[in-house]
mmCIF file of C-alpha atoms in Angstrom:
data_model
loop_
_atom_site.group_PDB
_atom_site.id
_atom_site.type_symbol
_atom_site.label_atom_id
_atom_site.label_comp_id
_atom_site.label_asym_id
_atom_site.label_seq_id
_atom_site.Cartn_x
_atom_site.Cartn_y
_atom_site.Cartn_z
ATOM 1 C CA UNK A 25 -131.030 291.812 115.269
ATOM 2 C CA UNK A 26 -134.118 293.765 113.814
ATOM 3 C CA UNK A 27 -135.165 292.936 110.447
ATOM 4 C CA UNK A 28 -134.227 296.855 109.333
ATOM 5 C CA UNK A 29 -130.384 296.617 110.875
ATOM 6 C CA UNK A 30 -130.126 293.492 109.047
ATOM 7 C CA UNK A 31 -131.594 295.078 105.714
ATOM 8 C CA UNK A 32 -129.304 298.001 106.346
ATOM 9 C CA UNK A 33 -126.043 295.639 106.908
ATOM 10 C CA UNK A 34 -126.808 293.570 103.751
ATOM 11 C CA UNK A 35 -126.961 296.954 101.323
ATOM 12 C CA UNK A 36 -123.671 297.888 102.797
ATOM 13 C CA UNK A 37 -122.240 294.253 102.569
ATOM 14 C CA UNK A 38 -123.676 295.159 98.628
ATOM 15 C CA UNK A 39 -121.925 298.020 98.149
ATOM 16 C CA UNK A 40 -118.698 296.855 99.407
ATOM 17 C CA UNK A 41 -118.467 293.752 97.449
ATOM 18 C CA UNK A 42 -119.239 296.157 94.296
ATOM 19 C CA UNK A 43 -116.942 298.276 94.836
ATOM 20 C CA UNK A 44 -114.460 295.564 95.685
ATOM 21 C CA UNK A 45 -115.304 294.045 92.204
ATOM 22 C CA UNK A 46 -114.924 297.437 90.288
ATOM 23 C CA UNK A 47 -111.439 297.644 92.112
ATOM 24 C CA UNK A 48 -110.315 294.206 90.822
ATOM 25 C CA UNK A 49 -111.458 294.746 87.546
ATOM 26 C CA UNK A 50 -109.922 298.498 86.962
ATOM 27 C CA UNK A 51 -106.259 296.832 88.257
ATOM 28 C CA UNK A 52 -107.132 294.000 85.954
ATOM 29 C CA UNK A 53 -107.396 296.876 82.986
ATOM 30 C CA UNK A 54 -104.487 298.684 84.341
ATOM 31 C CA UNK A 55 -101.992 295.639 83.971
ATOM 32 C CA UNK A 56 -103.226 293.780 80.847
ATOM 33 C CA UNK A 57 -101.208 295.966 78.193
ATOM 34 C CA UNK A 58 -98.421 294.899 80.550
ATOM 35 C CA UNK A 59 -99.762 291.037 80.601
ATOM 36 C CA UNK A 60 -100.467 290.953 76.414
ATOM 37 C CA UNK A 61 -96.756 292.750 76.256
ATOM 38 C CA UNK A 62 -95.526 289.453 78.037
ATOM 39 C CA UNK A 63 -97.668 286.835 75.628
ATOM 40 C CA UNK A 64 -96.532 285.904 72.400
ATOM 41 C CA UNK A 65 -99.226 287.220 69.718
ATOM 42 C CA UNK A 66 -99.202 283.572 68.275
ATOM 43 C CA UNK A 67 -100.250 282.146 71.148
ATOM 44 C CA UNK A 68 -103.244 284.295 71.813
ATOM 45 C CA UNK A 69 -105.793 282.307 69.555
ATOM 46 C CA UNK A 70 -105.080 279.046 71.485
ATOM 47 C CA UNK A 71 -105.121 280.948 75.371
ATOM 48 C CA UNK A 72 -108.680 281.831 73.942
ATOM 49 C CA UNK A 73 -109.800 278.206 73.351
ATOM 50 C CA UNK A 74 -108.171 277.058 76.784
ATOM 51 C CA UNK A 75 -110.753 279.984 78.024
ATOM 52 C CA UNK A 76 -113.590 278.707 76.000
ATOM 53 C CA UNK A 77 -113.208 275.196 77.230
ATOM 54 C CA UNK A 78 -112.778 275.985 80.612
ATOM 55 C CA UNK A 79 -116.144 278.454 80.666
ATOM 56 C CA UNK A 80 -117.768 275.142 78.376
ATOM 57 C CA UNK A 81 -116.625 273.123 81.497
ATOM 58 C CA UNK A 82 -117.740 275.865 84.149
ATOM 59 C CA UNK A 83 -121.003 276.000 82.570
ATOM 60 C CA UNK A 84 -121.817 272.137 82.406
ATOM 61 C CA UNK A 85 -120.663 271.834 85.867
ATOM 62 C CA UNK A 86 -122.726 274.488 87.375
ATOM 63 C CA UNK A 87 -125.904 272.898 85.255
ATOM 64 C CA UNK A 88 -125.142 269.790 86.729
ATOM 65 C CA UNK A 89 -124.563 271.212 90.453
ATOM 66 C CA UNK A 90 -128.077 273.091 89.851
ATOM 67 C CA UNK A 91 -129.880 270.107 88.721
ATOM 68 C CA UNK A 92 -128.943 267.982 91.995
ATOM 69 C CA UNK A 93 -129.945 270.545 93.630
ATOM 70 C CA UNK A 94 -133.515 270.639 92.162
ATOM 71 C CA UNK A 95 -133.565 266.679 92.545
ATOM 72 C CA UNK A 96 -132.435 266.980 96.346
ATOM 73 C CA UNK A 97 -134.914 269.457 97.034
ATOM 74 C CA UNK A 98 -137.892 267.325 95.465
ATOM 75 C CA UNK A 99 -136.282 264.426 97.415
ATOM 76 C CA UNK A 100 -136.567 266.654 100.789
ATOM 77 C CA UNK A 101 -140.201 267.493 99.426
ATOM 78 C CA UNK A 102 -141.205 264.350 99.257
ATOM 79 C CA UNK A 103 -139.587 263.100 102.415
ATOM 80 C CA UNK A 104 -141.173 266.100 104.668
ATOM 81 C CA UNK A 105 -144.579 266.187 103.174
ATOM 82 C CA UNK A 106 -145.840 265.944 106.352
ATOM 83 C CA UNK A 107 -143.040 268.417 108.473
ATOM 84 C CA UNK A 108 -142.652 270.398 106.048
ATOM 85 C CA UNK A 109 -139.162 271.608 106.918
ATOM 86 C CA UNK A 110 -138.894 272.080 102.547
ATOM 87 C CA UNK A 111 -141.349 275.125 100.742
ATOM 88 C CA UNK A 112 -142.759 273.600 97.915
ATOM 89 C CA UNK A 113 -141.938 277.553 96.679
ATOM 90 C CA UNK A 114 -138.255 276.461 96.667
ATOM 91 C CA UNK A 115 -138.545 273.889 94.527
ATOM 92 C CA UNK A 116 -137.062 274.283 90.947
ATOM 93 C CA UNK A 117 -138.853 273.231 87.936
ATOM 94 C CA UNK A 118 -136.989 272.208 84.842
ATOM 95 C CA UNK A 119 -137.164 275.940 82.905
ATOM 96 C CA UNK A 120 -136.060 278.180 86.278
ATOM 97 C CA UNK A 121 -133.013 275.648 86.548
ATOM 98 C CA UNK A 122 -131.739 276.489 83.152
ATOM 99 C CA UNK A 123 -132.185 280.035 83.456
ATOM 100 C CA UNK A 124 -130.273 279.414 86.761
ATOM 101 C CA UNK A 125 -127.562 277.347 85.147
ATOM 102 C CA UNK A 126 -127.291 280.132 82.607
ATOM 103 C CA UNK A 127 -127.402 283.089 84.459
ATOM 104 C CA UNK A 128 -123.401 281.931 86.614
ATOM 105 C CA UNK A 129 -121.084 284.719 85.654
ATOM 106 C CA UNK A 130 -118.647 284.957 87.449
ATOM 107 C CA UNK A 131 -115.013 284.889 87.728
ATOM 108 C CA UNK A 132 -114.133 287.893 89.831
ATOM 109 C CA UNK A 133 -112.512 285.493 92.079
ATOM 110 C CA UNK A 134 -110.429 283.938 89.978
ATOM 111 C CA UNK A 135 -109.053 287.267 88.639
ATOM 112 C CA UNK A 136 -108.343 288.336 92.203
ATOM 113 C CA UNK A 137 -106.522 284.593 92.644
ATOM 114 C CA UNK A 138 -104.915 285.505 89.232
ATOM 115 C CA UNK A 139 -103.855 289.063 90.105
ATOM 116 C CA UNK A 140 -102.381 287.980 93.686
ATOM 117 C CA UNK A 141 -99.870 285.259 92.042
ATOM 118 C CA UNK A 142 -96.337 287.055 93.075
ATOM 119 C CA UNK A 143 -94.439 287.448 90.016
ATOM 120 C CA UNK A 144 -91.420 286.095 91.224
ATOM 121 C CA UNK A 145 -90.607 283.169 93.227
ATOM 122 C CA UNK A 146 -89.055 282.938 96.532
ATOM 123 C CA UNK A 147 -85.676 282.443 94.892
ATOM 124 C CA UNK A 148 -86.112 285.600 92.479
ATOM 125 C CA UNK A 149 -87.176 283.879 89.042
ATOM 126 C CA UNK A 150 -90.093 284.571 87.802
ATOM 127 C CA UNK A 151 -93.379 282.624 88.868
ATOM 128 C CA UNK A 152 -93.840 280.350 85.673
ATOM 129 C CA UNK A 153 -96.538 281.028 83.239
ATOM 130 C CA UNK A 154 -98.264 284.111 85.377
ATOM 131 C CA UNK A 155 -99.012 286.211 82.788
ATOM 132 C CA UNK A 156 -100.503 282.946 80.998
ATOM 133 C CA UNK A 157 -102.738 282.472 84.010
ATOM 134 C CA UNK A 158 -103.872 286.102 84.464
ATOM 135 C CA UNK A 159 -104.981 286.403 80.655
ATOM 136 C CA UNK A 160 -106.849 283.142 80.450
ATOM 137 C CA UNK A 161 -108.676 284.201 83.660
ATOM 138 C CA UNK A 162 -109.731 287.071 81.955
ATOM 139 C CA UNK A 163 -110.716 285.595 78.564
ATOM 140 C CA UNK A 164 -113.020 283.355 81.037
ATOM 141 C CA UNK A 165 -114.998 286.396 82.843
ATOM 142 C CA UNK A 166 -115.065 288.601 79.681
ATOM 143 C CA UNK A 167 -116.368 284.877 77.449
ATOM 144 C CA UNK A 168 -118.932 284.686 80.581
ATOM 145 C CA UNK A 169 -119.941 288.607 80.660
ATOM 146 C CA UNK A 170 -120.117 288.612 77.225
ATOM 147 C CA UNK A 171 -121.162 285.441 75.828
ATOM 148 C CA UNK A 172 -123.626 284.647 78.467
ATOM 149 C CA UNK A 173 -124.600 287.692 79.604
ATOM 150 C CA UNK A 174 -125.958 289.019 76.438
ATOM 151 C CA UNK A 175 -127.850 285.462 75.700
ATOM 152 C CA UNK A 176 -129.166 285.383 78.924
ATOM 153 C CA UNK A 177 -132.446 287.777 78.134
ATOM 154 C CA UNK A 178 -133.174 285.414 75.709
ATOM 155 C CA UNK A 179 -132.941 282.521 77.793
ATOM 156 C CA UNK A 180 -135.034 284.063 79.524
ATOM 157 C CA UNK A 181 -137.610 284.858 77.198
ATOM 158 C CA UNK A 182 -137.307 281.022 76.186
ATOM 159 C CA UNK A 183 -137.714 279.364 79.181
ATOM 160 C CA UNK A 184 -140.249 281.824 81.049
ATOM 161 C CA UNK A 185 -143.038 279.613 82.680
ATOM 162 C CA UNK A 186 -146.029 279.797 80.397
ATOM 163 C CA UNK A 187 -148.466 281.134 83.353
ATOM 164 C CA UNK A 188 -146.093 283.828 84.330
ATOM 165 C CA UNK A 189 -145.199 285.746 81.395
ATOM 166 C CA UNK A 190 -142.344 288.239 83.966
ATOM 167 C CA UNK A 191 -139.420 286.898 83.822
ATOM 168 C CA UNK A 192 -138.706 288.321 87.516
ATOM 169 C CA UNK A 193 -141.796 286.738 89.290
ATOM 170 C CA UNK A 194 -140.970 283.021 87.757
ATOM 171 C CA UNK A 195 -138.261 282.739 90.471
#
């Protein structure tokens, strides 16, 4: 394949996957008055900490996952010094993995896995805690689109390498 067919394929593989999240997230807003009519107002505080936790947990386990990563990729380094099968351009330093860490939002998945639950079971009663499941997943994205999204500039800002002051070339 040329390297313009493959450019070409990879916008329109971008454009379907936004579109595809746009779609998930306008049936997500078409059904939650239906999914909060379903929840007991009492119960909404605590479905919001169950959603903070499990973005807490999300977050610490994708910081974790990314700094492996940077210490397998050193490891590689270090091992192929003389093949050089590993860049030393992909190897993380300690500021780009935090801004990586940070920078995980997502969650569209889930609220696709959350939407497809059937809401009744095989014998006709109602799949247990659905409308449970569906609002926590989207007290997760909106606490990650929100939360992190709006502190990521200044992570950022905070953890820009010193000799490259753009954010965009540090990666």
């Amino acid at each position: 394949m040329s390297g313009k067919f493959k450019n070409q394929s990879r916008n329109l593989w971008d454009i379907i996957i936004f579109l595809l999240n746009g779609l998930i997230f306008i049936l997500i807003g078409l059904n939650f008055r239906y999914i909060m009519k379903d929840i007991d107002n009492s119960m909404i505080l605590p479905y919001i900490g169950y959603a903070a936790i499990i973005t807490i947990v999300a977050l610490l386990i994708r910081m974790v996952r990314i700094f492996l990563q940077k210490i397998n990729l050193q490891k590689a380094f270090q091992n192929t010094k003389r093949k050089r099968k590993v860049s030393e351009h992909a190897l993380l330093d300690f500021n780009n993995s935090i801004i990586l860490s940070w920078s995980g939002m997502r969650g569209i998945v889930s609220l696709a896995i959350a939407i497809g639950i059937p809401k009744e079971l095989e014998d006709g009663t109602p799949f247990p805690e659905r409308t449970v499941i569906i609002f926590i997943s989207v007290a997760v994205v909106l606490l990650t689109l929100i939360g992190q999204g709006l502190t990521l500039p200044l992570i950022v800002k905070k953890f820009s390498t010193k000799e490259n002051n753009d954010p965009k070339e540090s990666f």
